[in-house]
Coordinates of C-alpha atoms and ligand atoms in Angstrom, one line a residue:
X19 CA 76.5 191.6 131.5
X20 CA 74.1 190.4 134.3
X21 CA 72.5 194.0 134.2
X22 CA 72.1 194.0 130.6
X23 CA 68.5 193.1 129.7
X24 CA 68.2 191.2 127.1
X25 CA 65.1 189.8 124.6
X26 CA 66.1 186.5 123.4
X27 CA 63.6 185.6 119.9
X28 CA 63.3 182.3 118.4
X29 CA 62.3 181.9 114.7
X30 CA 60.0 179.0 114.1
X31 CA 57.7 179.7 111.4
X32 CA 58.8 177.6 108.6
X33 CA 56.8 174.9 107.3
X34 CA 60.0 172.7 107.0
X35 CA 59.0 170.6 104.1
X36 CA 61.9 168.7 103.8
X37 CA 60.8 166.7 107.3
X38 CA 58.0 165.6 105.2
X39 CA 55.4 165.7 108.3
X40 CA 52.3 166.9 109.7
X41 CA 54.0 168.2 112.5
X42 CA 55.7 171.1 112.8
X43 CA 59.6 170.9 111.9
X44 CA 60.8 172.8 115.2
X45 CA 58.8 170.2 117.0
X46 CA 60.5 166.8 116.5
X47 CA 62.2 165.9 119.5
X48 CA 65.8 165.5 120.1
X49 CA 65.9 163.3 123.1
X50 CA 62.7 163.3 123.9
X51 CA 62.3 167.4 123.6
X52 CA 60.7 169.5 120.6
X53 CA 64.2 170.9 118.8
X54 CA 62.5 174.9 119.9
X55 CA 62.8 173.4 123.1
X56 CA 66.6 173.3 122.8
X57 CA 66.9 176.1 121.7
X58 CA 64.7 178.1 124.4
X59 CA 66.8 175.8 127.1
X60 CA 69.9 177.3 126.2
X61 CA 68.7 180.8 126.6
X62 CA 67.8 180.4 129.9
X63 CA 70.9 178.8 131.0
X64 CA 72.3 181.7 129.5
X65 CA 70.3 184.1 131.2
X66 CA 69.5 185.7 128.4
X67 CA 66.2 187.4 129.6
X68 CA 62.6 187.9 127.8
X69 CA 61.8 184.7 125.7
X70 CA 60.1 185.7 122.0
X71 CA 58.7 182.9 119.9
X72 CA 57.9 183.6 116.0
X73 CA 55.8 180.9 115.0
X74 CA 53.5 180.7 111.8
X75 CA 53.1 177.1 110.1
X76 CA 51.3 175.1 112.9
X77 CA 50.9 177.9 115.2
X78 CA 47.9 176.3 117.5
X79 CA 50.3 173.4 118.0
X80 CA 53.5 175.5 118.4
X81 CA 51.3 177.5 121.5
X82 CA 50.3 174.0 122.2
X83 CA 53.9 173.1 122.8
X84 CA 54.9 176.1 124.2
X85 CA 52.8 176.6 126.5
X86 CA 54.9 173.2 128.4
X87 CA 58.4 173.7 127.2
X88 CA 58.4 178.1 127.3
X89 CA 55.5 178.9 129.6
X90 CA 56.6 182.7 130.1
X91 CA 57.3 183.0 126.3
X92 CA 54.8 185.2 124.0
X93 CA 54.4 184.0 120.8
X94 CA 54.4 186.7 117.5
X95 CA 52.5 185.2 114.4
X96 CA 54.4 185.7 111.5
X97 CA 51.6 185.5 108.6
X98 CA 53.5 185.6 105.0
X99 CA 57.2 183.9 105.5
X100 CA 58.9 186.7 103.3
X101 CA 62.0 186.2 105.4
X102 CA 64.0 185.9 108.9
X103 CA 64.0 189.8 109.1
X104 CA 60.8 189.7 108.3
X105 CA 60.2 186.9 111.1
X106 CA 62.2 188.9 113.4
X107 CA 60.0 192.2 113.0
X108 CA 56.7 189.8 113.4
X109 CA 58.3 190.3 117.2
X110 CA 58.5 194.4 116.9
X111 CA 55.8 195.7 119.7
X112 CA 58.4 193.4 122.0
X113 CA 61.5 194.6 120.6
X114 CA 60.5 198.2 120.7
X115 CA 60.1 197.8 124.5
X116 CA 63.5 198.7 124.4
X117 CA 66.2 196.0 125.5
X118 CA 70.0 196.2 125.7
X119 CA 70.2 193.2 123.2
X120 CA 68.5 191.3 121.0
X121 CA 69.6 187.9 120.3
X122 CA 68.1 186.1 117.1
X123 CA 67.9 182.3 117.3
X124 CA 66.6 179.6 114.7
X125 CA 64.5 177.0 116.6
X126 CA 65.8 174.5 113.9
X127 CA 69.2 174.9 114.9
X128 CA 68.7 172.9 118.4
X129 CA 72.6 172.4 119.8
X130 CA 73.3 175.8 120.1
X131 CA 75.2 175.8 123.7
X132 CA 74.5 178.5 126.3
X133 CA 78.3 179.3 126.1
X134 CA 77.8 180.3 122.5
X135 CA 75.0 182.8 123.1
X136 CA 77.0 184.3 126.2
X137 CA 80.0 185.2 124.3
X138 CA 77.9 186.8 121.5
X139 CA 76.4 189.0 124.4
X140 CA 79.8 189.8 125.6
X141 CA 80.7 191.2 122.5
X142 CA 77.8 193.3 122.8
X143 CA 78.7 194.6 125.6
X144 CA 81.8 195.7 124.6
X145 CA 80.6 198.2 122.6
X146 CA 79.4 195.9 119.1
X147 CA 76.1 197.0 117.5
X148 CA 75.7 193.5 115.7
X149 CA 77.5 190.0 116.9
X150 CA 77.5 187.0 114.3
X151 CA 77.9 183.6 115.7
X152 CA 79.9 181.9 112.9
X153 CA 81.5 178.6 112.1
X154 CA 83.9 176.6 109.7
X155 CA 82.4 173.8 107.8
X156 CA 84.9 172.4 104.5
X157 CA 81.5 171.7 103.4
X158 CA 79.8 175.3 103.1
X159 CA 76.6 174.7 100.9
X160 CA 73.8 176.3 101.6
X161 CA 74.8 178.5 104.5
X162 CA 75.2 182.4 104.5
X163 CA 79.0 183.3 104.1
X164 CA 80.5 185.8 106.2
X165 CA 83.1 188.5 104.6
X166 CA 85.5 190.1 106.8
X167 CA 87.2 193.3 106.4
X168 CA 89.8 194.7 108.4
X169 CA 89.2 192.6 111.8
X170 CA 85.2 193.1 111.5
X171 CA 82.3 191.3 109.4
X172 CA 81.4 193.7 106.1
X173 CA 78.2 191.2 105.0
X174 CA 77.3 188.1 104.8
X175 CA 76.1 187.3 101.8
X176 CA 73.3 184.0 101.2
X177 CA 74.8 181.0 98.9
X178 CA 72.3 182.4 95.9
X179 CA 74.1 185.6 95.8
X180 CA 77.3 184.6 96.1
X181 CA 80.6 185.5 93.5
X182 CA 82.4 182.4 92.5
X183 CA 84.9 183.7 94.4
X184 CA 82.3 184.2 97.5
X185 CA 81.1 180.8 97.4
X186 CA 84.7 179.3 98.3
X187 CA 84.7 181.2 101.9
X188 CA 84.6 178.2 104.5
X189 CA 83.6 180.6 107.3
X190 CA 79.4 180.8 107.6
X191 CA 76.5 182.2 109.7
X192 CA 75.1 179.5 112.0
X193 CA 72.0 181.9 112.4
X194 CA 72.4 183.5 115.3
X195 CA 72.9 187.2 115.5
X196 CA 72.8 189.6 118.4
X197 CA 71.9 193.1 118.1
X198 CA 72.5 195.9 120.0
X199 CA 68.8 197.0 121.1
X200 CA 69.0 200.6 120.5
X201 CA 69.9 200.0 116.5
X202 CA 68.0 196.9 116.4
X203 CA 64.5 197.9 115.0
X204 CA 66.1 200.6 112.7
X205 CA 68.7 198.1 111.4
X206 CA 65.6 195.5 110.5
X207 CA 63.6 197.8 108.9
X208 CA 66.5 199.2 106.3
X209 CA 66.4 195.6 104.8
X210 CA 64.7 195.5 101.5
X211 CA 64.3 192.1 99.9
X212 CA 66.2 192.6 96.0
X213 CA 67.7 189.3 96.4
X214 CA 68.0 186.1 94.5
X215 CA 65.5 184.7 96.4
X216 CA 62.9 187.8 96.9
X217 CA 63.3 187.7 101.0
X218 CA 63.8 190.2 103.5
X219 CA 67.3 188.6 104.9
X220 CA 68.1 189.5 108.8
X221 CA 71.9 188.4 107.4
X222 CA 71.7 192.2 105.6
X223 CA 71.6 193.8 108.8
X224 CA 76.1 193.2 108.6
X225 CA 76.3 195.1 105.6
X226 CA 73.9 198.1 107.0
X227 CA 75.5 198.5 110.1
X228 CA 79.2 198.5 108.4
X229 CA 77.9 201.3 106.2
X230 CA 76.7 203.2 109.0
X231 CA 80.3 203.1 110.7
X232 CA 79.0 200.5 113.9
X233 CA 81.0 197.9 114.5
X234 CA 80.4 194.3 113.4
X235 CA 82.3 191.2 114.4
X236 CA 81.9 187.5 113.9
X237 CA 82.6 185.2 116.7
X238 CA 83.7 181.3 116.3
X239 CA 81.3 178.6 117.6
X240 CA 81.9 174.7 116.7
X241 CA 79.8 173.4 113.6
X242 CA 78.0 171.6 115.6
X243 CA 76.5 174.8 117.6
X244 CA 75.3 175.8 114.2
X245 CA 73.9 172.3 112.8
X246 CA 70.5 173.2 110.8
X247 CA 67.8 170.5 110.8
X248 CA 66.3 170.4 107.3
X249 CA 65.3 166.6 107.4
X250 CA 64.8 163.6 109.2
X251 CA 69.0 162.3 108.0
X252 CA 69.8 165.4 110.3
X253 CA 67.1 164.7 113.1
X254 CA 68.9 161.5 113.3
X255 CA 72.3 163.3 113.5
X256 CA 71.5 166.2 115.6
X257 CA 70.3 163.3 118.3
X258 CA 74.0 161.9 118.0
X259 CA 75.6 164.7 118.4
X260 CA 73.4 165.3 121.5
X261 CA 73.8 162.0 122.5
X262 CA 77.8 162.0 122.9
X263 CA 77.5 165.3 124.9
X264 CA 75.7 163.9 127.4
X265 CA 77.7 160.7 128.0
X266 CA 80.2 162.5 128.1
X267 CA 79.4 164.6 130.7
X268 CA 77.8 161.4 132.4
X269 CA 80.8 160.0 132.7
X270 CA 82.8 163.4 133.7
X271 CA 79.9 163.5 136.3
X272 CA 81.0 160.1 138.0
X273 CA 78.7 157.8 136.1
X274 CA 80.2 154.4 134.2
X275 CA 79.2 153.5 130.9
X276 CA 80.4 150.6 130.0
X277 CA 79.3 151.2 126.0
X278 CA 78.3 154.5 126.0
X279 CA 77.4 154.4 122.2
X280 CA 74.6 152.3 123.3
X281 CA 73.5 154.5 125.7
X282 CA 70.1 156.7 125.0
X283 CA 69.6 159.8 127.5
X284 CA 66.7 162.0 127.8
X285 CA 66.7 165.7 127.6
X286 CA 66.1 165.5 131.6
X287 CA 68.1 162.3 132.7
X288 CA 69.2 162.9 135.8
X289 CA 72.2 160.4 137.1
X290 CA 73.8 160.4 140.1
X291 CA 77.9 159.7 140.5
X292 CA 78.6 156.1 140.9
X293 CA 75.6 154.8 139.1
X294 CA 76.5 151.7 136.6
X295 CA 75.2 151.8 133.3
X296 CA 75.2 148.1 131.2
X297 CA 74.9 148.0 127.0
X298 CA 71.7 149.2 125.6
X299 CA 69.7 151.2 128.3
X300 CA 67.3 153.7 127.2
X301 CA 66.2 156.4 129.4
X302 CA 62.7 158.1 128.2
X303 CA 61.5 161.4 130.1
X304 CA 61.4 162.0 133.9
X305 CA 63.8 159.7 134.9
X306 CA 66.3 160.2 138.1
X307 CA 68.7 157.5 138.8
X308 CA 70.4 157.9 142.4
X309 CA 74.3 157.1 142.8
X310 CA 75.5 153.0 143.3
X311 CA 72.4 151.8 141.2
X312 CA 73.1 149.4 138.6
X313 CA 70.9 149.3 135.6
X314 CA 72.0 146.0 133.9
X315 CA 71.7 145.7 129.5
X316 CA 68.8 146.0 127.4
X317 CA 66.5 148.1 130.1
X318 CA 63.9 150.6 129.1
X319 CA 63.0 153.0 131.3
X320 CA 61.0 156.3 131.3
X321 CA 59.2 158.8 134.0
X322 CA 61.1 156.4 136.4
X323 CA 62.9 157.1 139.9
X324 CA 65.5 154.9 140.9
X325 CA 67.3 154.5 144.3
X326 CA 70.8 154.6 145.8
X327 CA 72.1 150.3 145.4
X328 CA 68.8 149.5 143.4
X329 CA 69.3 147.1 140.7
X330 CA 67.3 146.9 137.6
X331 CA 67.5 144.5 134.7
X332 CA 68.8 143.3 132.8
X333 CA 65.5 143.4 130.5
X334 CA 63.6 145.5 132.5
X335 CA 60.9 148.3 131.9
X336 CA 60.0 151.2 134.0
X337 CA 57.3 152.8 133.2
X338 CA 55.9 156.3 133.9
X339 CA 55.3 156.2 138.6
X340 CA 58.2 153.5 139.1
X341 CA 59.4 154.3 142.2
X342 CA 62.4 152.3 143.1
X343 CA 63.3 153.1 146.5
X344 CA 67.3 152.2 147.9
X345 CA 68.4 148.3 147.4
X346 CA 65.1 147.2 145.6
X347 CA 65.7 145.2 142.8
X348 CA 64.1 144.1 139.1
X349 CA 64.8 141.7 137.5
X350 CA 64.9 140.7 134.0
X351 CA 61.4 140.9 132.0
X352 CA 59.8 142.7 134.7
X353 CA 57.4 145.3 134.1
X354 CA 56.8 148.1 136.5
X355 CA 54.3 150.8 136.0
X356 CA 53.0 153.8 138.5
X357 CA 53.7 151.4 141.0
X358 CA 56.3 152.1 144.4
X359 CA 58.6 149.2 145.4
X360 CA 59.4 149.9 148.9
X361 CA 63.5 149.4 150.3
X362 CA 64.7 146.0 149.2
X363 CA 62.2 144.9 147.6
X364 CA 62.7 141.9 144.9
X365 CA 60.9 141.5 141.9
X366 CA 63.4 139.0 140.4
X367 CA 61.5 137.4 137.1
X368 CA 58.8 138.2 134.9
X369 CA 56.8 140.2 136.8
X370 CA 53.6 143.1 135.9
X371 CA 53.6 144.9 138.9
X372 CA 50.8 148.5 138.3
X373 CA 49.3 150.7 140.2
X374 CA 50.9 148.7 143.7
X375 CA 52.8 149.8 146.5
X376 CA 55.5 146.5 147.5
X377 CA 56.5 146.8 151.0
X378 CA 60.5 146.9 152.2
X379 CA 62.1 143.5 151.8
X380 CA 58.9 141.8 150.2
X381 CA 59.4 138.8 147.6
X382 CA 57.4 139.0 144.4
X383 CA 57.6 135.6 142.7
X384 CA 58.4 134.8 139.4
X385 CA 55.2 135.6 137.2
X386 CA 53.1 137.5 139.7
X387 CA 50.4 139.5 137.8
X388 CA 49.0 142.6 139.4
X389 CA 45.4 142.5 137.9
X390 CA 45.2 146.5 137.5
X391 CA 42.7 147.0 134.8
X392 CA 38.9 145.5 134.1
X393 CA 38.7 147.0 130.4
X394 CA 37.3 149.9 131.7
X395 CA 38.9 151.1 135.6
X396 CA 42.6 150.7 137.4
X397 CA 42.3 149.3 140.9
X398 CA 45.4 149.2 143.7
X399 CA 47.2 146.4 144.7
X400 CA 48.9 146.7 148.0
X401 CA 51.5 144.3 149.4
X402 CA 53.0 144.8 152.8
X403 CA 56.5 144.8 154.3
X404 CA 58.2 141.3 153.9
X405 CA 55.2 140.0 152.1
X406 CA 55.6 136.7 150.0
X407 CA 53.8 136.0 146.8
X408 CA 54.5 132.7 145.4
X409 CA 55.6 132.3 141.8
X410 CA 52.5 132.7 139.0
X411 CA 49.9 133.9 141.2
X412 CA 47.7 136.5 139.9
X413 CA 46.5 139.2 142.9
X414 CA 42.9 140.5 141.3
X415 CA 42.9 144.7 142.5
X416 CA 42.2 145.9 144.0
X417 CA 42.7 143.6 146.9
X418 CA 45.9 143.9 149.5
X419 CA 48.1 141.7 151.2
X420 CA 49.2 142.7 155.0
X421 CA 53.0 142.5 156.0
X422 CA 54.6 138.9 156.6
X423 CA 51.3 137.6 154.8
X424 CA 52.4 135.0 152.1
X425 CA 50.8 133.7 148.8
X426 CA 50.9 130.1 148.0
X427 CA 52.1 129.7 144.3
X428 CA 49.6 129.4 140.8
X429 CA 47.2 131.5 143.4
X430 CA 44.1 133.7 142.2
X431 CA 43.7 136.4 145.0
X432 CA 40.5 138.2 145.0
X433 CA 40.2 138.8 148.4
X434 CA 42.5 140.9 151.0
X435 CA 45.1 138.4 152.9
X436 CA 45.4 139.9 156.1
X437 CA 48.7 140.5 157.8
X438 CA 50.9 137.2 158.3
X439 CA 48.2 135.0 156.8
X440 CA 48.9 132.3 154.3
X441 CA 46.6 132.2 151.6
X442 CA 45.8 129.6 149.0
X443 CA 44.0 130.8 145.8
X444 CA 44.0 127.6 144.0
X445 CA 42.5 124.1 144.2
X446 CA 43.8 121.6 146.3
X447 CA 46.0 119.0 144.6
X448 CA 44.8 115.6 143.9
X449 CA 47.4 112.7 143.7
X450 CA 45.7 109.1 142.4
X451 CA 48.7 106.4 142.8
X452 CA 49.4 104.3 139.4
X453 CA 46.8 106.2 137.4
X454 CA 49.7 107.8 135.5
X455 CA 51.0 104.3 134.5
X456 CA 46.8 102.8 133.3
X457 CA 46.5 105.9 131.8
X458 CA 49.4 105.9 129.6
X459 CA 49.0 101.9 128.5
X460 CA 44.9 102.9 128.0
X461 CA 46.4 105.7 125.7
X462 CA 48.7 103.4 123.7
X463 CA 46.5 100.6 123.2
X464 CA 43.7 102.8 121.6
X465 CA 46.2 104.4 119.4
X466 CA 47.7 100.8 118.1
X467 CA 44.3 99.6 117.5
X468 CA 43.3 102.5 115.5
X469 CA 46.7 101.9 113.1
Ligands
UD1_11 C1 69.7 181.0 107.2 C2 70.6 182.2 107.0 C3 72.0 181.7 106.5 C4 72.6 180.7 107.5 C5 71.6 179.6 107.8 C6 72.1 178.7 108.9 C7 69.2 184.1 106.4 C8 68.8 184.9 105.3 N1 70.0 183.1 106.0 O1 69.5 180.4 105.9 O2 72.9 182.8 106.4 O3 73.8 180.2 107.1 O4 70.3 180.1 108.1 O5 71.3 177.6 109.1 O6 68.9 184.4 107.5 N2 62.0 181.6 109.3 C9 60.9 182.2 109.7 N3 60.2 183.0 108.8 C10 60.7 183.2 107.6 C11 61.9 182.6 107.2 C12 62.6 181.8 108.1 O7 60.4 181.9 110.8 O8 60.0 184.0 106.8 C13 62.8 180.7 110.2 C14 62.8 179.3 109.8 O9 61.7 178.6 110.3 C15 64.1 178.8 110.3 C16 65.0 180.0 110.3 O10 64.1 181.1 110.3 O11 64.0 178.3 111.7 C17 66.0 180.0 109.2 O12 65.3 180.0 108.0 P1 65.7 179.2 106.7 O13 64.8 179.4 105.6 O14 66.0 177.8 107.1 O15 67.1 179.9 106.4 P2 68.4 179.3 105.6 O16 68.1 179.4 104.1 O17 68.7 178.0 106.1
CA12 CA1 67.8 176.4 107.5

């Protein structure tokens, strides 16, 4: 099948006005990825060749988009939505380059699996002209129903057209089709549109290709391969569904979840075996987490790298640059942006730590403040190896402390403290003995004379 070329086009013109938004439908994310995105995803990992995007509603921001998630795509404008053939022959000058097949994907249908696009291909090359990817739902309304005949797929006929008895066939289209290249364009271009709804249907390309004597078969994907997303109630379910695959395969991978219902993955998570995952962790974007780190409950962590043994939480955020490197640790309400926390590091409590490099084995006191920003500029804070910095001290960047120096605690640091220096940022304490006691019988007598 390797040596079978293949063009793999993904329809994504619809307005989707059920989402209710200005954005494009195919463009909400499912973790963290536009649902086209998916979709294109799965193709590669299928090898399945050329990439073909249809776009129309939103097409500056679908290019937009594309241009990150698809970067070797070419987009086709489809002007008038009179269809999905229609949409399918907005891609003709790439079809008519001639490939072995053409697979046909809906970029609203986002957890199709490579697996399901690889059998359809097989069939293909075992001598099908057209390959329907099909499914069993108790609950059939609104999807295309497929009619079998003798072993092979006569039509599939849309919900509108439907007999009464029609409508009672459990077995439907999920959408994706693939077509045998060299009938592809002459299949797509017999569709006429007298139909309930007045739309050039790709699903007519069955029911042409039976009549023509080429053969036609459906093949069985899970409902969830084929699960449309019309509105934000299915957004919401598609990320579920997502969501259990991948802690699944988490944990398959080596990784403990303790809860994994409480669990959020990004599209890109990457988690090595042996890593411990508390309740309630979020992952964002751009996140690797190396194997025998702990991530304790309630963390929040995005365009984050994470080391082998660190330990992060619980209550902790990573920001886009965290750079944990191997037995560093952050602790709860700790905030850590674009910053690198050098080997056994400890930021234990309530820390902003941006735009700073913390040496190996430094101590970051409870409260330190890394003044990054003046309202205008970020500056660098940079605190060498086994550095101290005394609880609530506030280190104005940029400005650097050298290895072994130590902070005194409540400091202000505006200037660099060089190497194994100990620097006080704070005014010196004042102790006046029995002036707590006059002041407190000063204090009462004032207030019993004003009663
Ligand atoms: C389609 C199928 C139906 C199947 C169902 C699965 C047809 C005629 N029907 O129905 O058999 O069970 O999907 O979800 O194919 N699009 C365009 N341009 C158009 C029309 C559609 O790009 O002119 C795109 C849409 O953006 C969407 C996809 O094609 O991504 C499917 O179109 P949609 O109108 O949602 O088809 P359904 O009625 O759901
Ligand atoms: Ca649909």
């Amino acid at each position: 099948m390797a040596s079978r070329s293949c063009l793999s086009i993904i329809l994504a013109a619809g307005e989707g006005t059920r989402m209710k938004s200005a954005l494009p439908k195919v463009l909400h994310k499912i973790a963290g990825l536009p649902m086209v995105a998916h979709v294109a995803r799965s193709a590669e990992a299928a090898g399945a060749g050329d990439l073909a995007l249809v776009i129309g509603h939103g097409a500056d921001e679908m290019r937009k988009a594309a241009a990150k998630f698809a970067p070797r795509a070419e987009s086709f404008v489809q002007d008038k939505r009179l269809g999905t053939a229609h949409a399918v022959l907005a891609a003709r000058d790439a079809i008519a380059r001639g490939y072995d097949d053409v697979l046909v994907m809906f970029g609203d249908t986002p957890l199709i699996e490579a697996g399901a696009l690889t059998a359809a291909r097989e069939k293909l090359a075992e001598g099908a002209a057209v390959v329907v990817l099909g499914f069993r739902t108790p609950n059939p309304t609104g999807y295309g129903r497929l009619i079998e005949a003798d072993g092979k797929l006569a039509a599939i006929r849309e919900e509108k057209d439907c007999s009464e008895q029609e409508r009672r066939i459990t077995f439907c289209n999920s959408g994706l089709m693939a077509i045998d290249g060299k009938h592809a364009l002459k299949l797509l271009d017999a569709v006429g549109n007298a139909n309930a709804k007045g739309e050039f249907y790709l699903t007519d390309i069955v029911a042409i290709a039976a009549a023509q004597g080429l053969d036609v078969f459906a093949t069985e994907a899970s409902f969830e391969n084929a699960l449309g997303i019309n509105n934000r109630a299915e957004l919401a379910e598609g990320e579920a569904i997502w969501q259990k695959r991948r802690r699944r395969e988490a944990m398959l991978d080596g990784v403990t979840l303790v809860a994994p219902d409480t669990v959020f993955f990004a599209y890109d998570t990457e988690i090595g075996a042996d890593a411990y995952i508390e309740p309630n962790v979020f992952f964002g974007p751009g996140v690797t987490v190396e194997g025998g780190a702990v991530i304790h409950a309630f963390s929040h962590i995005e365009g984050a790298e994470i080391g082998p043994g660190a330990e992060i939480g619980p209550f902790a955020r990573l920001r886009p640059g965290a750079d944990i490197a191997e037995r560093a640790k952050i602790g709860n309400f700790c905030e850590v942006k674009k910053s690198t926390i050098e080997a056994g590091a400890k930021i234990s409590h309530l820390s902003y730590i941006g735009d700073a490099r913390v040496g190996a084995d430094a101590n970051i006191g409870a409260g330190t403040i890394t003044c990054n920003y003046n309202g205008y500029t970020k500056s660098h804070t940079d605190i060498g190896r086994g550095a101290f910095i005394g609880s609530n001290s506030s280190l104005v960047a940029p400005v650097s402390i050298g290895d072994g120096g130590n902070v005194a605690a409540g400091s202000v640091i505006t200037e660099d403290v060089p190497a194994d220096a100990l620097a006080f940022g704070r005014a010196r304490q004042k102790t006046l003995p029995e002036r707590g006691r006059m002041l407190r019988e000063r204090l009462a007598s004032a207030k019993k004379a004003a009663e």
